[in-house]
Amino acid sequence: MSIFDGQLCIQAAAASGTEAVLKRELASLGYSPRGAEYGRICFEGTMRDVARANVFCRTAGRVRIVVAEFEAHTFDELFERTREIRWQDVVPRDGALVVTAKSIKSKLFSLSDIQSIVKKAAATALCEAYSVPRLAETGATYSVEAAVVNDKVTLALDTSGAGLHKRGYRVYLGEAPIRETLAASIIMLSVWNRDRAFADPFCGSGTLPIEAALIATDTAPGLNRSFAFEEFANAPEVVSSVREEARALINRSAKLRIRGSDVNPAAVKLAMKHAERAGVADMIHLQVADMRTFSSRYAHGVVVTNPPYGERLMNEDELKVLYRDFGETFSRLDEWSAYVITSYRAFEKYFGRRADKVRRLYNSELECNLYTFLGAPPAKTRAPYAEQDKNEVFADAVTCADDKGEI
């Protein structure tokens, strides 16, 4: 018997502020996502659905399988309830068990104690099941998160391995890069679609333009990487058919107008390498250029960008000048919209315009705001756009100060 047979409770994790986007993604994949408690969104499925979530989800940080849920108010309760689980249905004789922990609003709050007790209880159960004095732990890694929220314990097995923001194309890191999952989330929150011009005048190593091209071509973000569940001894082989499904859905027929530029030649060189690795180099125009020179012959385009912010890249006086000049450049564009993520609180003041929407997001651990500036939509999409603007996913987003960044 194996936990990987039959129906599973699958848990996808989103960074704070992006939960509504992930729920929308899961629904588009045919699932019925429920809840969004502290960035965890659950749905039912099989191991093939676990594989599909890992391969197709652009905004999920990890995908886990829920092993057990129970209440625990003491460490004795935590040990005994964990020991009762049939861990042999999850971890094989030679499996290497790793436990991580988090605690929110619970009597059990010491993460190191939660980790050690869950590991000891699971190891005890495995030794008893396999009639061995100690675990060999020479095989594949089985990483279990013990999350204690409001005194309810959820033990969940990680199926992703490396975080899902690691698509595989970005191997050369530039200064202050934005995570791929956050970049995709911002693009999917925007009004941009493949029929409109897209620009990132602070493209750095190219993450935002590359993610836009992957979205526009329906290229699954996890198509060219591996996952932890592929090494699970008792799990069925499902990922090959999912990758075939993903390849069949790629659509490169659209004529895209995606542009990335940066004043730093080294950053643009990195962006070009990353675009090549992602297979979208022929769909993105990348160039060395100062933001102040940006212009476009297209109307109703969309700027999505992660400009410099913070003392590591610029001092405050330099930021004020940069944001003022950025605002002046943007004001010359013909009915464009802009989505700008920055941690600088006075951004609107120096940009010269109050944002239509402000959304709190986290770039890794750094609290930022996503400022939305809406231009008039193209005439043929004016009505749907207005409806989206009225009922946008901001209304049902969950913002969790306890979950800062990707999980």
Tab-separated table of C-alpha atoms in Angstrom:
chain	number	residue	atom	x	y	z
A	1	MET	CA	0.000	0.000	0.000
A	2	SER	CA	1.171	3.539	-0.735
A	3	ILE	CA	-0.067	7.032	0.021
A	4	PHE	CA	0.441	7.808	-3.668
A	5	ASP	CA	-2.440	5.569	-4.771
A	6	GLY	CA	-5.908	6.987	-5.324
A	7	GLN	CA	-7.209	10.429	-4.332
A	8	LEU	CA	-4.973	12.848	-2.477
A	9	CYS	CA	-5.378	16.137	-0.698
A	10	ILE	CA	-2.945	18.341	-2.631
A	11	GLN	CA	-1.681	21.612	-1.234
A	12	ALA	CA	-0.237	24.397	-3.389
A	13	ALA	CA	1.615	27.252	-1.705
A	14	ALA	CA	1.491	30.867	-2.858
A	15	ALA	CA	3.471	33.891	-1.742
A	16	SER	CA	1.529	36.425	0.307
A	17	GLY	CA	-0.656	38.599	-1.894
A	18	THR	CA	-0.735	36.180	-4.834
A	19	GLU	CA	-3.187	33.605	-3.477
A	20	ALA	CA	-6.052	34.714	-5.722
A	21	VAL	CA	-3.865	34.341	-8.808
A	22	LEU	CA	-2.907	30.787	-7.873
A	23	LYS	CA	-6.552	29.885	-7.190
A	24	ARG	CA	-7.412	31.166	-10.645
A	25	GLU	CA	-4.583	29.108	-12.141
A	26	LEU	CA	-5.729	25.924	-10.421
A	27	ALA	CA	-9.293	26.496	-11.581
A	28	SER	CA	-8.069	26.944	-15.171
A	29	LEU	CA	-6.343	23.554	-14.876
A	30	GLY	CA	-9.696	21.969	-14.038
A	31	TYR	CA	-9.447	21.774	-10.242
A	32	SER	CA	-11.712	23.109	-7.504
A	33	PRO	CA	-9.351	24.977	-5.182
A	34	ARG	CA	-10.596	25.758	-1.713
A	35	GLY	CA	-9.386	28.146	0.940
A	36	ALA	CA	-6.276	30.233	1.032
A	37	GLU	CA	-5.158	29.946	4.630
A	38	TYR	CA	-1.709	31.471	5.067
A	39	GLY	CA	-0.881	30.901	1.427
A	40	ARG	CA	-1.952	27.223	1.363
A	41	ILE	CA	-4.592	26.327	-1.216
A	42	CYS	CA	-5.917	22.762	-1.308
A	43	PHE	CA	-7.583	20.694	-4.013
A	44	GLU	CA	-8.250	17.010	-4.642
A	45	GLY	CA	-6.456	14.874	-7.209
A	46	THR	CA	-4.173	11.963	-7.980
A	47	MET	CA	-0.409	11.765	-8.416
A	48	ARG	CA	-0.877	12.848	-12.021
A	49	ASP	CA	-2.509	16.005	-10.709
A	50	VAL	CA	0.449	16.518	-8.399
A	51	ALA	CA	2.670	16.358	-11.477
A	52	ARG	CA	0.404	18.715	-13.436
A	53	ALA	CA	0.429	21.291	-10.623
A	54	ASN	CA	4.221	21.183	-10.476
A	55	VAL	CA	4.658	21.459	-14.248
A	56	PHE	CA	1.904	23.955	-15.098
A	57	CYS	CA	1.534	26.328	-12.136
A	58	ARG	CA	3.337	29.620	-12.723
A	59	THR	CA	2.645	31.194	-9.330
A	60	ALA	CA	2.925	28.280	-6.868
A	61	GLY	CA	6.042	28.104	-4.726
A	62	ARG	CA	5.624	24.427	-3.830
A	63	VAL	CA	3.189	21.553	-4.182
A	64	ARG	CA	2.694	19.209	-1.231
A	65	ILE	CA	0.615	16.138	-0.405
A	66	VAL	CA	-1.211	16.312	2.930
A	67	VAL	CA	-0.254	13.228	4.948
A	68	ALA	CA	-2.293	13.937	8.069
A	69	GLU	CA	-4.132	16.658	9.977
A	70	PHE	CA	-4.902	16.720	13.709
A	71	GLU	CA	-5.023	19.020	16.721
A	72	ALA	CA	-2.160	19.156	19.197
A	73	HIS	CA	-1.869	21.403	22.230
A	74	THR	CA	1.154	19.712	23.838
A	75	PHE	CA	4.340	18.159	22.558
A	76	ASP	CA	3.201	14.794	23.933
A	77	GLU	CA	0.087	15.020	21.777
A	78	LEU	CA	2.194	15.998	18.780
A	79	PHE	CA	4.462	12.978	19.274
A	80	GLU	CA	1.701	10.438	19.783
A	81	ARG	CA	-0.510	11.632	16.917
A	82	THR	CA	2.469	11.716	14.562
A	83	ARG	CA	3.592	8.233	15.632
A	84	GLU	CA	0.123	6.817	14.858
A	85	ILE	CA	0.494	7.639	11.144
A	86	ARG	CA	1.384	4.798	8.751
A	87	TRP	CA	4.665	6.365	7.701
A	88	GLN	CA	5.660	3.194	5.864
A	89	ASP	CA	3.008	4.154	3.282
A	90	VAL	CA	4.979	7.339	2.657
A	91	VAL	CA	8.669	6.680	3.296
A	92	PRO	CA	10.437	3.497	2.105
A	93	ARG	CA	12.934	1.562	4.209
A	94	ASP	CA	15.926	3.566	2.946
A	95	GLY	CA	14.170	6.941	2.646
A	96	ALA	CA	15.822	10.032	4.119
A	97	LEU	CA	13.209	11.863	6.191
A	98	VAL	CA	13.618	15.627	6.593
A	99	VAL	CA	11.236	17.739	8.671
A	100	THR	CA	10.676	21.493	8.466
A	101	ALA	CA	8.309	23.452	10.681
A	102	LYS	CA	6.225	26.589	10.953
A	103	SER	CA	3.877	27.798	13.669
A	104	ILE	CA	1.223	30.501	13.617
A	105	LYS	CA	-1.045	31.438	16.530
A	106	SER	CA	-0.471	28.129	18.346
A	107	LYS	CA	0.540	26.893	21.775
A	108	LEU	CA	3.357	24.945	20.138
A	109	PHE	CA	5.602	27.660	18.775
A	110	SER	CA	9.183	26.415	19.093
A	111	LEU	CA	10.080	25.421	15.538
A	112	SER	CA	13.142	23.425	16.535
A	113	ASP	CA	11.099	21.391	19.034
A	114	ILE	CA	8.302	20.793	16.501
A	115	GLN	CA	10.866	19.596	13.966
A	116	SER	CA	12.681	17.255	16.326
A	117	ILE	CA	9.515	15.758	17.842
A	118	VAL	CA	7.856	15.086	14.492
A	119	LYS	CA	11.075	13.581	13.126
A	120	LYS	CA	11.524	11.382	16.211
A	121	ALA	CA	7.881	10.215	16.166
A	122	ALA	CA	7.925	9.417	12.440
A	123	ALA	CA	11.300	7.685	12.727
A	124	THR	CA	10.022	5.595	15.653
A	125	ALA	CA	6.997	4.507	13.632
A	126	LEU	CA	9.180	3.629	10.625
A	127	CYS	CA	11.645	1.615	12.716
A	128	GLU	CA	8.773	-0.358	14.210
A	129	ALA	CA	7.177	-0.936	10.797
A	130	TYR	CA	10.426	-2.104	9.180
A	131	SER	CA	11.735	-3.914	12.308
A	132	VAL	CA	15.021	-2.045	12.260
A	133	PRO	CA	16.845	-0.343	15.147
A	134	ARG	CA	17.533	2.797	13.126
A	135	LEU	CA	16.793	4.250	9.712
A	136	ALA	CA	19.420	3.929	7.006
A	137	GLU	CA	18.325	7.134	5.232
A	138	THR	CA	20.477	6.386	2.194
A	139	GLY	CA	17.737	6.753	-0.410
A	140	ALA	CA	15.633	9.589	-1.806
A	141	THR	CA	14.737	12.560	0.389
A	142	TYR	CA	11.202	12.836	1.754
A	143	SER	CA	10.753	16.367	3.110
A	144	VAL	CA	7.758	16.846	5.398
A	145	GLU	CA	6.502	20.213	6.588
A	146	ALA	CA	4.892	20.298	10.037
A	147	ALA	CA	2.679	23.374	9.992
A	148	VAL	CA	0.903	24.250	13.247
A	149	VAL	CA	-1.786	26.864	12.666
A	150	ASN	CA	-4.291	27.697	15.415
A	151	ASP	CA	-3.227	24.477	17.183
A	152	LYS	CA	-4.058	22.366	14.126
A	153	VAL	CA	-1.141	20.339	12.777
A	154	THR	CA	-0.817	19.633	9.067
A	155	LEU	CA	1.914	17.224	7.995
A	156	ALA	CA	2.538	17.624	4.274
A	157	LEU	CA	5.048	15.935	1.975
A	158	ASP	CA	6.896	18.219	-0.427
A	159	THR	CA	6.744	16.981	-4.019
A	160	SER	CA	8.591	19.874	-5.692
A	161	GLY	CA	12.139	19.680	-4.374
A	162	ALA	CA	13.737	22.974	-5.350
A	163	GLY	CA	11.222	25.828	-5.169
A	164	LEU	CA	9.053	26.131	-8.254
A	165	HIS	CA	10.439	29.595	-8.962
A	166	LYS	CA	13.523	27.745	-10.197
A	167	ARG	CA	12.392	27.157	-13.777
A	168	GLY	CA	15.858	26.195	-14.938
A	169	TYR	CA	16.564	29.077	-17.305
A	170	ARG	CA	17.998	31.575	-14.831
A	171	VAL	CA	21.416	30.268	-13.898
A	172	TYR	CA	23.250	33.601	-13.919
A	173	LEU	CA	21.935	35.948	-11.239
A	174	GLY	CA	22.012	39.700	-11.701
A	175	GLU	CA	21.553	42.339	-9.022
A	176	ALA	CA	18.314	42.183	-6.972
A	177	PRO	CA	16.462	39.729	-9.230
A	178	ILE	CA	12.738	39.174	-8.886
A	179	ARG	CA	11.592	35.590	-8.367
A	180	GLU	CA	10.085	33.950	-11.412
A	181	THR	CA	6.872	33.050	-9.566
A	182	LEU	CA	6.383	36.638	-8.392
A	183	ALA	CA	7.128	37.963	-11.882
A	184	ALA	CA	4.480	35.653	-13.340
A	185	SER	CA	1.998	36.662	-10.640
A	186	ILE	CA	2.410	40.366	-11.403
A	187	ILE	CA	1.984	39.786	-15.134
A	188	MET	CA	-1.119	37.682	-14.511
A	189	LEU	CA	-2.518	40.423	-12.255
A	190	SER	CA	-2.019	42.953	-15.015
A	191	VAL	CA	-4.263	43.794	-17.966
A	192	TRP	CA	-1.618	42.592	-20.418
A	193	ASN	CA	-2.334	39.878	-22.958
A	194	ARG	CA	-0.409	38.602	-25.970
A	195	ASP	CA	-2.142	41.090	-28.290
A	196	ARG	CA	-0.737	44.119	-26.460
A	197	ALA	CA	2.774	45.525	-26.336
A	198	PHE	CA	4.773	44.644	-23.220
A	199	ALA	CA	7.792	46.522	-21.894
A	200	ASP	CA	10.142	46.315	-18.952
A	201	PRO	CA	12.516	49.324	-19.008
A	202	PHE	CA	14.448	47.985	-15.982
A	203	CYS	CA	14.659	44.377	-17.177
A	204	GLY	CA	17.839	43.392	-15.349
A	205	SER	CA	18.521	39.720	-16.079
A	206	GLY	CA	15.276	39.407	-18.014
A	207	THR	CA	12.847	37.597	-15.716
A	208	LEU	CA	9.724	39.665	-16.448
A	209	PRO	CA	9.996	39.646	-20.277
A	210	ILE	CA	10.841	35.938	-20.251
A	211	GLU	CA	7.871	35.074	-18.039
A	212	ALA	CA	5.648	37.168	-20.316
A	213	ALA	CA	6.848	35.183	-23.336
A	214	LEU	CA	6.261	31.873	-21.546
A	215	ILE	CA	2.721	32.987	-20.667
A	216	ALA	CA	2.011	34.254	-24.183
A	217	THR	CA	3.158	30.971	-25.767
A	218	ASP	CA	1.380	28.767	-23.196
A	219	THR	CA	4.728	27.216	-22.285
A	220	ALA	CA	4.517	25.382	-18.961
A	221	PRO	CA	7.079	26.863	-16.534
A	222	GLY	CA	8.142	23.490	-15.098
A	223	LEU	CA	8.573	21.717	-18.414
A	224	ASN	CA	12.360	21.547	-18.305
A	225	ARG	CA	13.116	20.823	-14.660
A	226	SER	CA	12.947	17.863	-12.301
A	227	PHE	CA	10.887	17.366	-9.145
A	228	ALA	CA	11.304	15.540	-5.834
A	229	PHE	CA	8.351	13.207	-6.470
A	230	GLU	CA	10.180	11.653	-9.445
A	231	GLU	CA	12.475	9.950	-6.922
A	232	PHE	CA	9.740	8.621	-4.636
A	233	ALA	CA	10.035	4.828	-4.538
A	234	ASN	CA	6.330	3.994	-4.361
A	235	ALA	CA	4.958	6.767	-6.571
A	236	PRO	CA	3.638	5.916	-10.063
A	237	GLU	CA	5.482	7.289	-13.088
A	238	VAL	CA	3.222	10.111	-14.241
A	239	VAL	CA	5.398	13.031	-15.202
A	240	SER	CA	6.256	11.835	-18.722
A	241	SER	CA	2.649	12.052	-19.900
A	242	VAL	CA	2.267	15.446	-18.209
A	243	ARG	CA	5.309	16.769	-20.047
A	244	GLU	CA	3.838	15.456	-23.306
A	245	GLU	CA	0.613	17.283	-22.496
A	246	ALA	CA	2.571	20.475	-21.820
A	247	ARG	CA	4.543	20.274	-25.062
A	248	ALA	CA	1.355	19.776	-27.075
A	249	LEU	CA	-0.119	22.990	-25.653
A	250	ILE	CA	2.764	25.296	-26.648
A	251	ASN	CA	1.623	27.927	-29.141
A	252	ARG	CA	4.321	29.980	-30.827
A	253	SER	CA	2.139	31.369	-33.600
A	254	ALA	CA	1.362	34.733	-31.984
A	255	LYS	CA	3.331	37.791	-33.087
A	256	LEU	CA	4.522	39.162	-29.784
A	257	ARG	CA	5.717	42.658	-28.950
A	258	ILE	CA	7.734	42.021	-25.795
A	259	ARG	CA	10.591	44.355	-25.028
A	260	GLY	CA	13.132	44.481	-22.239
A	261	SER	CA	15.799	47.114	-21.759
A	262	ASP	CA	18.300	48.120	-19.131
A	263	VAL	CA	21.036	50.704	-18.814
A	264	ASN	CA	23.472	48.001	-17.653
A	265	PRO	CA	25.067	46.105	-20.591
A	266	ALA	CA	26.079	43.188	-18.335
A	267	ALA	CA	22.457	42.755	-17.185
A	268	VAL	CA	21.167	42.714	-20.766
A	269	LYS	CA	23.808	40.147	-21.682
A	270	LEU	CA	22.514	37.945	-18.851
A	271	ALA	CA	18.937	38.507	-20.017
A	272	MET	CA	19.857	37.314	-23.498
A	273	LYS	CA	21.435	34.146	-22.088
A	274	HIS	CA	18.386	33.468	-19.952
A	275	ALA	CA	16.002	34.035	-22.866
A	276	GLU	CA	17.989	31.530	-24.922
A	277	ARG	CA	17.848	28.947	-22.136
A	278	ALA	CA	14.094	29.515	-21.805
A	279	GLY	CA	13.636	29.029	-25.548
A	280	VAL	CA	12.087	32.461	-26.109
A	281	ALA	CA	15.049	34.505	-27.371
A	282	ASP	CA	13.389	34.951	-30.771
A	283	MET	CA	10.222	36.322	-29.153
A	284	ILE	CA	11.751	39.091	-27.012
A	285	HIS	CA	13.555	42.260	-28.059
A	286	LEU	CA	16.311	42.982	-25.524
A	287	GLN	CA	18.555	46.035	-25.692
A	288	VAL	CA	20.834	48.297	-23.695
A	289	ALA	CA	18.955	51.554	-23.197
A	290	ASP	CA	18.285	54.204	-20.581
A	291	MET	CA	14.699	54.238	-19.348
A	292	ARG	CA	14.538	57.967	-20.154
A	293	THR	CA	14.811	57.223	-23.869
A	294	PHE	CA	11.951	54.715	-23.896
A	295	SER	CA	9.184	55.316	-26.423
A	296	SER	CA	6.802	53.182	-28.461
A	297	ARG	CA	4.772	53.532	-31.617
A	298	TYR	CA	2.126	51.273	-30.070
A	299	ALA	CA	-0.811	52.495	-28.013
A	300	HIS	CA	-2.383	50.740	-25.018
A	301	GLY	CA	0.755	48.798	-24.121
A	302	VAL	CA	1.656	47.618	-20.635
A	303	VAL	CA	4.791	48.329	-18.616
A	304	VAL	CA	5.554	45.694	-15.985
A	305	THR	CA	8.755	46.404	-14.121
A	306	ASN	CA	10.890	45.930	-11.023
A	307	PRO	CA	12.966	49.152	-10.882
A	308	PRO	CA	15.937	49.683	-8.570
A	309	TYR	CA	15.103	50.283	-4.936
A	310	GLY	CA	16.921	50.004	-1.635
A	311	GLU	CA	20.310	51.251	-0.548
A	312	ARG	CA	22.155	48.288	-2.059
A	313	LEU	CA	21.460	49.551	-5.587
A	314	MET	CA	20.832	53.290	-5.152
A	315	ASN	CA	20.693	55.931	-2.460
A	316	GLU	CA	17.465	57.796	-1.792
A	317	ASP	CA	18.365	60.950	-3.689
A	318	GLU	CA	19.180	58.894	-6.773
A	319	LEU	CA	15.903	56.999	-6.430
A	320	LYS	CA	13.890	60.223	-6.300
A	321	VAL	CA	15.446	61.434	-9.552
A	322	LEU	CA	15.026	58.034	-11.198
A	323	TYR	CA	11.351	57.715	-10.264
A	324	ARG	CA	10.609	61.311	-11.293
A	325	ASP	CA	12.186	60.724	-14.710
A	326	PHE	CA	10.386	57.388	-15.003
A	327	GLY	CA	7.057	59.124	-14.388
A	328	GLU	CA	7.799	61.707	-17.052
A	329	THR	CA	8.747	58.992	-19.553
A	330	PHE	CA	5.604	57.003	-18.819
A	331	SER	CA	3.382	60.068	-19.168
A	332	ARG	CA	4.465	60.375	-22.811
A	333	LEU	CA	3.211	56.901	-23.720
A	334	ASP	CA	-0.131	56.648	-25.521
A	335	GLU	CA	-2.672	55.228	-23.039
A	336	TRP	CA	-0.287	52.676	-21.573
A	337	SER	CA	-0.808	50.951	-18.230
A	338	ALA	CA	1.988	50.309	-15.736
A	339	TYR	CA	2.618	47.830	-12.928
A	340	VAL	CA	5.587	48.778	-10.769
A	341	ILE	CA	6.868	46.841	-7.758
A	342	THR	CA	9.066	48.688	-5.288
A	343	SER	CA	9.701	48.881	-1.568
A	344	TYR	CA	10.084	52.679	-1.706
A	345	ARG	CA	7.039	54.101	0.106
A	346	ALA	CA	7.119	57.532	-1.545
A	347	PHE	CA	7.122	56.115	-5.070
A	348	GLU	CA	3.832	57.762	-6.132
A	349	LYS	CA	5.036	61.179	-4.989
A	350	TYR	CA	8.083	61.140	-7.246
A	351	PHE	CA	6.421	59.223	-10.085
A	352	GLY	CA	4.000	62.134	-10.211
A	353	ARG	CA	0.738	60.220	-10.208
A	354	ARG	CA	-1.435	58.464	-7.649
A	355	ALA	CA	-1.825	54.755	-8.350
A	356	ASP	CA	-5.209	53.355	-9.297
A	357	LYS	CA	-4.482	50.350	-7.064
A	358	VAL	CA	-1.788	49.428	-4.557
A	359	ARG	CA	-1.206	45.823	-3.586
A	360	ARG	CA	1.189	44.531	-0.931
A	361	LEU	CA	3.570	41.834	-2.146
A	362	TYR	CA	6.866	40.357	-1.006
A	363	ASN	CA	9.964	40.143	-3.164
A	364	SER	CA	11.596	37.294	-1.240
A	365	GLU	CA	11.486	38.650	2.347
A	366	LEU	CA	11.254	42.326	1.361
A	367	GLU	CA	7.848	43.935	1.763
A	368	CYS	CA	6.936	45.841	-1.385
A	369	ASN	CA	3.977	47.512	-3.024
A	370	LEU	CA	2.719	46.812	-6.518
A	371	TYR	CA	1.524	50.126	-7.947
A	372	THR	CA	-1.042	49.926	-10.738
A	373	PHE	CA	-1.548	52.796	-13.177
A	374	LEU	CA	-4.313	52.135	-15.680
A	375	GLY	CA	-4.541	53.631	-19.125
A	376	ALA	CA	-7.638	53.497	-21.304
A	377	PRO	CA	-8.075	50.041	-22.875
A	378	PRO	CA	-8.165	49.447	-26.628
A	379	ALA	CA	-11.604	50.267	-28.006
A	380	LYS	CA	-12.508	46.688	-28.922
A	381	THR	CA	-11.808	45.480	-25.374
A	382	ARG	CA	-13.125	48.501	-23.498
A	383	ALA	CA	-16.224	46.829	-22.002
A	384	PRO	CA	-14.557	43.579	-20.814
A	385	TYR	CA	-11.626	45.562	-19.477
A	386	ALA	CA	-13.924	47.788	-17.464
A	387	GLU	CA	-15.640	44.724	-16.031
A	388	GLN	CA	-12.291	43.189	-15.086
A	389	ASP	CA	-11.231	46.455	-13.491
A	390	LYS	CA	-14.419	46.468	-11.411
A	391	ASN	CA	-14.270	42.860	-10.259
A	392	GLU	CA	-10.569	42.155	-10.352
A	393	VAL	CA	-9.068	39.444	-8.195
A	394	PHE	CA	-7.854	42.053	-5.708
A	395	ALA	CA	-11.257	41.796	-4.064
A	396	ASP	CA	-10.811	38.186	-3.011
A	397	ALA	CA	-7.092	38.208	-2.299
A	398	VAL	CA	-5.827	37.140	1.092
A	399	THR	CA	-2.928	39.089	2.562
A	400	CYS	CA	-1.023	37.308	5.297
A	401	ALA	CA	1.618	39.247	7.171
A	402	ASP	CA	2.907	36.013	8.704
A	403	ASP	CA	3.837	34.543	5.329
A	404	LYS	CA	6.418	36.853	3.862
A	405	GLY	CA	7.418	35.644	0.457
A	406	GLU	CA	7.447	32.286	-1.198
A	407	ILE	CA	6.913	29.190	0.864
